[in-house]
């Protein structure tokens, strides 16, 4: 991450008095994270954000050790604070597996903090690529961003799955809460061992998903596509299709017509083909599993997962939580712990801050905060487009082997060192000029005193 420190424009890092910083009326919830992203996060906050923005941060440490210490209560508290203050920015966090439980000596294998937060807030995760002109795209026709809205509730992610080892019948039973007659469905008569699964979703969650997607599309002034496989899952996916269509007709069609944008349902296989042929500039609403998979495909198609924003938008259209779409960059953190240099891409983490602050600015009617956020995003893109970037992005452009990259990095370091030397020489020259000027004025004053 070393390049960022040297390349941050002076207007963002020069010392500023508190009264010159942009005042923010309402607090922002800050959720800290783990490993390399935690280190980058602190640097971004101190050097880019708090040096320019006077904002109260409601801080919650979602680093794995503190989650374990609080029995994950800190994650719940951070989500409730987000509900209260409407805006949160989140650093990448570890979701522990067996190896992490052993590494950190955890009390238990805690659930994904993102999942916990989403279950409390509801809403939809919108992921959108950050486009830099010099980062090649695997799909060259994608000249404009594509935003994926992932319904982050239910389906496979809250399913009950199991393995059977003998012949038998797999049935699903629904028992109404009012005690009325239930229903039973026979799913399969196993002739031998196999596996099964039962999953669900709710009308309330699907409706919230629909409202978030329609509101987001209106905000972007882009058309919205919703994809399912309702030809196969006629009841399950058909429910998604029907709820979306009903909400669109009752609540959003006039606004879409006014903006000359549209809503359309498509089969997932047809939609995938359409996406590859498109130039971008639309919102794609996906069910949970589809959104999980397709968002990573889009990220790589646009160049890098390190250039992908992620914003959780709640159904009220007011509450959001912004974060980087990538993980905690464990491999770089291991190198950092050994004192070795790393080249970690901070852009998605910077955009987590800017997306949150921009939304805070919109809620508060603060044009200066909105402008600052948009300017910082533009500067990040311009920095990459000027040729200054981290290893992952350089690899996207040059397809470098590790050995070749190290030589290029060394050359780049030498060039930066020479530039620092030149900058230092210019600074020393200015100091000498100032010293000579001071001597001149002192001599002038002495001459004037003698004349008097």
XYZ file of N, CA and C in Angstrom, residues 247-399:
459
model
N -45.365 -4.636 -7.315
C -44.812 -3.432 -6.691
C -44.452 -2.393 -7.742
N -43.913 -2.844 -8.860
C -43.569 -1.910 -9.937
C -44.808 -1.185 -10.444
N -45.859 -1.934 -10.736
C -47.077 -1.334 -11.289
C -47.723 -0.368 -10.303
N -47.722 -0.716 -9.016
C -48.414 0.094 -8.012
C -47.609 1.299 -7.533
N -46.271 1.213 -7.577
C -45.464 2.238 -6.913
C -44.472 2.990 -7.793
N -43.951 2.360 -8.838
C -42.789 2.956 -9.504
C -42.932 3.206 -11.003
N -43.946 2.660 -11.629
C -44.045 2.786 -13.083
C -44.055 4.243 -13.559
N -44.826 5.152 -12.921
C -44.802 6.552 -13.377
C -43.410 7.189 -13.314
N -42.645 6.890 -12.246
C -41.296 7.453 -12.127
C -40.365 6.887 -13.194
N -40.486 5.598 -13.469
C -39.678 4.982 -14.519
C -40.016 5.597 -15.876
N -41.307 5.769 -16.143
C -41.728 6.353 -17.423
C -41.201 7.780 -17.571
N -41.230 8.536 -16.482
C -40.749 9.915 -16.514
C -39.262 9.978 -16.836
N -38.496 9.037 -16.302
C -37.046 8.991 -16.538
C -36.686 8.268 -17.837
N -37.712 7.725 -18.503
C -37.513 6.969 -19.753
C -36.602 5.761 -19.534
N -36.819 5.101 -18.399
C -36.147 3.835 -18.111
C -37.230 2.771 -17.953
N -36.842 1.533 -17.783
C -37.832 0.464 -17.771
C -37.443 -0.637 -16.795
N -38.471 -1.434 -16.447
C -38.259 -2.648 -15.655
C -38.677 -3.849 -16.487
N -37.884 -4.922 -16.401
C -38.185 -6.118 -17.181
C -37.708 -7.362 -16.435
N -38.545 -8.395 -16.417
C -38.142 -9.696 -15.871
C -37.594 -10.560 -16.993
N -36.491 -11.274 -16.706
C -35.904 -12.178 -17.699
C -35.481 -13.479 -17.025
N -35.475 -14.536 -17.804
C -34.920 -15.792 -17.315
C -33.424 -15.623 -17.094
N -32.883 -16.263 -16.065
C -31.487 -16.067 -15.693
C -30.536 -16.434 -16.826
N -30.810 -17.518 -17.567
C -29.899 -17.896 -18.650
C -29.937 -16.890 -19.791
N -31.135 -16.381 -20.103
C -31.260 -15.345 -21.126
C -30.575 -14.056 -20.671
N -30.691 -13.752 -19.371
C -30.105 -12.529 -18.832
C -28.585 -12.569 -18.883
N -28.002 -13.724 -18.568
C -26.544 -13.857 -18.614
C -26.031 -13.574 -20.023
N -26.713 -14.118 -21.020
C -26.314 -13.868 -22.405
C -26.458 -12.393 -22.757
N -27.549 -11.778 -22.289
C -27.786 -10.362 -22.570
C -26.720 -9.482 -21.919
N -26.324 -9.828 -20.701
C -25.297 -9.054 -19.988
C -23.991 -9.055 -20.769
N -23.588 -10.209 -21.273
C -22.326 -10.311 -22.012
C -22.355 -9.502 -23.302
N -23.536 -9.349 -23.890
C -23.658 -8.596 -25.143
C -23.849 -7.102 -24.916
N -24.150 -6.709 -23.673
C -24.504 -5.316 -23.397
C -23.271 -4.431 -23.267
N -23.524 -3.116 -23.198
C -22.450 -2.149 -22.944
C -22.484 -1.650 -21.502
N -23.476 -2.117 -20.717
C -23.577 -1.709 -19.322
C -24.665 -0.682 -19.096
N -24.591 0.020 -17.968
C -25.539 1.070 -17.587
C -26.926 0.505 -17.301
N -26.996 -0.494 -16.418
C -28.285 -0.997 -15.945
C -28.089 -1.656 -14.581
N -29.199 -1.867 -13.881
C -29.194 -2.549 -12.588
C -29.765 -3.949 -12.799
N -29.095 -4.940 -12.233
C -29.488 -6.341 -12.396
C -29.854 -6.900 -11.027
N -31.139 -7.167 -10.809
C -31.616 -7.722 -9.545
C -31.517 -9.240 -9.585
N -30.771 -9.813 -8.635
C -30.528 -11.259 -8.594
C -30.977 -11.849 -7.264
N -31.473 -13.066 -7.323
C -31.707 -13.821 -6.094
C -30.369 -14.066 -5.400
N -30.436 -14.574 -4.191
C -29.258 -14.641 -3.319
C -28.069 -15.371 -3.955
N -28.278 -16.585 -4.400
C -27.177 -17.380 -4.963
C -26.691 -16.781 -6.278
N -27.628 -16.399 -7.147
C -27.245 -15.798 -8.428
C -26.414 -14.540 -8.206
N -26.830 -13.716 -7.243
C -26.099 -12.482 -6.973
C -24.715 -12.730 -6.428
N -24.579 -13.760 -5.596
C -23.279 -14.129 -5.038
C -22.309 -14.494 -6.159
N -22.768 -15.319 -7.086
C -21.907 -15.792 -8.173
C -21.673 -14.705 -9.218
N -22.752 -14.095 -9.679
C -22.633 -13.155 -10.795
C -21.870 -11.885 -10.417
N -21.914 -11.473 -9.147
C -21.180 -10.266 -8.756
C -19.678 -10.483 -8.878
N -19.200 -11.688 -8.558
C -17.771 -11.977 -8.716
C -17.392 -12.090 -10.189
N -18.294 -12.630 -10.998
C -18.040 -12.688 -12.443
C -17.932 -11.274 -13.010
N -18.840 -10.404 -12.585
C -18.786 -9.011 -13.054
C -17.499 -8.334 -12.613
N -17.121 -8.548 -11.351
C -15.904 -7.917 -10.830
C -14.701 -8.296 -11.673
N -14.548 -9.590 -11.959
C -13.408 -10.029 -12.759
C -13.540 -9.575 -14.202
N -14.767 -9.558 -14.700
C -14.992 -9.108 -16.071
C -14.610 -7.656 -16.275
N -14.797 -6.849 -15.219
C -14.420 -5.438 -15.305
C -12.957 -5.213 -14.950
N -12.256 -6.235 -14.477
C -10.824 -6.082 -14.247
C -10.316 -6.624 -12.941
N -11.007 -6.345 -11.820
C -10.454 -6.746 -10.526
C -11.506 -6.644 -9.438
N -11.492 -7.609 -8.496
C -12.369 -7.528 -7.332
C -11.959 -6.359 -6.435
N -10.714 -5.903 -6.589
C -10.240 -4.742 -5.842
C -10.798 -3.432 -6.351
N -11.545 -3.496 -7.458
C -12.201 -2.311 -8.012
C -13.709 -2.534 -8.040
N -14.257 -2.896 -6.887
C -15.690 -3.170 -6.800
C -16.247 -2.596 -5.507
N -17.279 -1.767 -5.622
C -17.928 -1.206 -4.439
C -19.071 -2.114 -4.002
N -19.428 -2.028 -2.734
C -20.524 -2.826 -2.193
C -21.304 -1.976 -1.200
N -22.597 -1.787 -1.462
C -23.439 -0.963 -0.600
C -24.723 -1.722 -0.275
N -25.001 -1.891 1.019
C -26.262 -2.476 1.462
C -27.284 -1.352 1.581
N -28.355 -1.429 0.790
C -29.405 -0.410 0.793
C -30.668 -1.015 1.390
N -31.191 -0.397 2.440
C -32.380 -0.911 3.116
C -33.652 -0.488 2.386
N -34.758 -1.192 2.617
C -35.997 -0.889 1.889
C -36.513 0.528 2.081
N -36.142 1.187 3.197
C -36.616 2.556 3.404
C -35.932 3.556 2.479
N -34.896 3.099 1.747
C -34.186 3.982 0.830
C -33.312 4.997 1.527
N -33.286 4.965 2.851
C -32.558 5.955 3.644
C -31.323 5.358 4.313
N -31.433 4.125 4.762
C -30.365 3.490 5.534
C -29.447 2.687 4.628
N -28.120 2.932 4.734
C -27.157 2.182 3.931
C -25.951 1.781 4.775
N -25.253 0.762 4.309
C -23.963 0.354 4.885
C -23.024 0.069 3.722
N -21.922 0.827 3.642
C -20.977 0.712 2.526
C -19.719 -0.013 2.978
N -19.194 -0.887 2.115
C -17.977 -1.627 2.443
C -17.243 -1.986 1.158
N -16.019 -2.488 1.303
C -15.284 -3.031 0.161
C -15.833 -4.414 -0.154
N -15.805 -4.784 -1.437
C -16.361 -6.078 -1.837
C -15.391 -7.226 -1.596
N -14.120 -6.911 -1.316
C -13.122 -7.972 -1.159
C -12.937 -8.350 0.306
N -12.041 -9.305 0.550
C -11.791 -9.791 1.903
C -10.712 -9.013 2.624
N -10.109 -9.642 3.626
C -9.162 -8.956 4.513
C -7.718 -9.012 4.015
N -7.477 -9.600 2.868
C -6.154 -9.696 2.229
C -5.146 -10.346 3.185
N -5.467 -11.559 3.581
C -4.663 -12.287 4.573
C -3.217 -12.480 4.126
N -3.029 -12.832 2.866
C -1.669 -13.114 2.374
C -0.770 -11.892 2.536
N -1.275 -10.714 2.225
C -0.487 -9.494 2.393
C -0.230 -9.214 3.875
N -1.218 -9.535 4.704
C -1.056 -9.298 6.139
C 0.063 -10.164 6.717
N 0.166 -11.399 6.233
C 1.248 -12.276 6.686
C 2.608 -11.688 6.297
N 2.691 -11.135 5.103
C 3.934 -10.495 4.667
C 4.222 -9.258 5.514
N 3.180 -8.478 5.789
C 3.326 -7.272 6.609
C 3.823 -7.626 8.007
N 3.324 -8.721 8.578
C 3.753 -9.147 9.915
C 5.236 -9.508 9.946
N 5.754 -9.955 8.801
C 7.167 -10.315 8.702
C 8.040 -9.109 8.368
N 7.419 -7.929 8.243
C 8.172 -6.720 7.938
C 8.509 -6.564 6.473
N 7.858 -7.336 5.627
C 8.139 -7.255 4.196
C 7.217 -6.240 3.530
N 7.660 -5.638 2.415
C 6.812 -4.663 1.716
C 5.616 -5.346 1.066
N 4.492 -4.656 1.030
C 3.288 -5.163 0.373
C 2.774 -4.126 -0.613
N 1.933 -4.580 -1.509
C 1.321 -3.681 -2.488
C -0.171 -3.979 -2.504
N -0.878 -3.442 -1.525
C -2.288 -3.764 -1.307
C -3.183 -2.659 -1.849
N -4.156 -3.047 -2.642
C -5.054 -2.096 -3.293
C -6.052 -1.517 -2.280
N -6.012 -0.193 -2.017
C -6.907 0.396 -1.027
C -8.173 1.005 -1.621
N -8.340 0.938 -2.943
C -9.368 1.751 -3.600
C -10.776 1.385 -3.146
N -11.097 0.094 -3.076
C -12.449 -0.293 -2.663
C -12.742 0.163 -1.235
N -11.727 0.156 -0.366
C -11.917 0.634 1.011
C -12.119 2.149 1.037
N -11.396 2.867 0.184
C -11.603 4.319 0.078
C -13.028 4.604 -0.380
N -13.488 3.837 -1.365
C -14.837 4.043 -1.889
C -15.908 3.665 -0.863
N -15.600 2.773 0.069
C -16.555 2.491 1.144
C -16.807 3.766 1.952
N -15.736 4.482 2.271
C -15.872 5.761 2.978
C -16.621 6.787 2.134
N -16.241 6.918 0.869
C -16.853 7.969 0.044
C -18.332 7.695 -0.216
N -18.702 6.425 -0.429
C -20.114 6.106 -0.660
C -20.941 6.421 0.587
N -20.394 6.084 1.751
C -21.098 6.391 2.984
C -21.226 7.884 3.228
N -20.124 8.614 3.036
C -20.150 10.062 3.264
C -21.019 10.781 2.241
N -20.990 10.321 1.007
C -21.849 10.937 -0.013
C -23.323 10.779 0.363
N -23.681 9.591 0.834
C -25.074 9.370 1.245
C -25.420 10.227 2.457
N -24.474 10.349 3.404
C -24.682 11.224 4.554
C -24.930 12.665 4.078
N -24.153 13.075 3.074
C -24.320 14.410 2.521
C -25.683 14.613 1.887
N -26.182 13.582 1.211
C -27.504 13.678 0.579
C -28.605 13.746 1.629
N -28.483 12.935 2.678
C -29.491 12.952 3.739
C -29.502 14.283 4.476
N -28.303 14.855 4.687
C -28.180 16.087 5.476
C -28.294 17.355 4.636
N -28.337 17.212 3.308
C -28.321 18.394 2.447
C -26.994 19.123 2.533
N -25.894 18.372 2.421
C -24.545 18.918 2.586
C -23.785 18.802 1.263
N -23.899 19.792 0.373
C -23.258 19.694 -0.946
C -21.736 19.618 -0.882
N -21.125 20.242 0.127
C -19.661 20.190 0.246
C -19.183 18.761 0.520
N -19.922 18.045 1.356
C -19.560 16.657 1.665
C -19.733 15.770 0.434
N -20.791 16.010 -0.310
C -21.022 15.248 -1.548
C -19.895 15.510 -2.536
N -19.526 16.774 -2.692
C -18.460 17.133 -3.631
C -17.128 16.520 -3.211
N -16.825 16.570 -1.917
C -15.582 15.966 -1.424
C -15.532 14.480 -1.757
N -16.625 13.776 -1.497
C -16.676 12.329 -1.738
C -16.470 12.015 -3.210
N -17.152 12.754 -4.064
C -17.034 12.520 -5.504
C -15.642 12.882 -6.011
N -15.057 13.931 -5.446
C -13.711 14.347 -5.859
C -12.671 13.306 -5.463
N -12.784 12.773 -4.254
C -11.839 11.754 -3.805
C -11.933 10.504 -4.681
N -13.131 10.131 -5.069
C -13.300 8.989 -5.975
C -12.637 9.272 -7.323
N -12.856 10.473 -7.834
C -12.270 10.839 -9.133
C -10.747 10.829 -9.065
N -10.185 11.321 -7.967
C -8.730 11.357 -7.807
C -8.156 9.938 -7.763
N -8.857 9.019 -7.104
C -8.397 7.618 -7.073
C -8.302 7.051 -8.486
N -9.343 7.267 -9.268
C -9.368 6.754 -10.644
C -8.276 7.418 -11.475
N -8.127 8.732 -11.335
C -7.113 9.455 -12.107
C -5.703 9.009 -11.725
N -5.496 8.669 -10.457
C -4.183 8.183 -10.016
C -3.822 6.889 -10.730
N -4.779 5.963 -10.793
C -4.542 4.697 -11.498
C -4.335 4.954 -12.986
N -5.156 5.818 -13.554
C -5.059 6.095 -14.990
C -3.768 6.824 -15.348
N -3.138 7.474 -14.355
C -1.858 8.144 -14.602
C -0.691 7.162 -14.595
N -0.969 5.900 -14.191
C 0.074 4.881 -14.199
C 0.580 4.482 -12.834
N 0.057 5.093 -11.775
C 0.463 4.748 -10.415
C -0.576 3.819 -9.819
N -0.165 2.588 -9.489
C -1.143 1.596 -9.046
C -0.463 0.499 -8.242
N -1.278 -0.371 -7.675
C -0.772 -1.489 -6.891
C -0.547 -2.712 -7.777
N 0.074 -3.722 -7.166
C 0.524 -4.897 -7.916
C -0.609 -5.599 -8.653
N -1.777 -5.723 -8.007
C -2.879 -6.445 -8.641
C -3.322 -5.770 -9.931
N -3.355 -4.433 -9.926
C -3.784 -3.708 -11.118
C -2.700 -3.707 -12.187
N -1.437 -3.612 -11.759
C -0.334 -3.698 -12.722
C -0.352 -5.052 -13.419
N -0.687 -6.096 -12.666
C -0.785 -7.423 -13.255
C -1.904 -7.520 -14.267
N -3.009 -6.808 -14.019
C -4.120 -6.790 -14.981
C -3.677 -6.189 -16.312
N -2.834 -5.169 -16.238
C -2.405 -4.469 -17.453
C -1.311 -5.238 -18.173
N -0.296 -5.666 -17.422
C 0.903 -6.229 -18.049
C 0.930 -7.748 -18.061
N 0.054 -8.376 -17.275
C 0.105 -9.823 -17.178
C 1.465 -10.302 -16.708
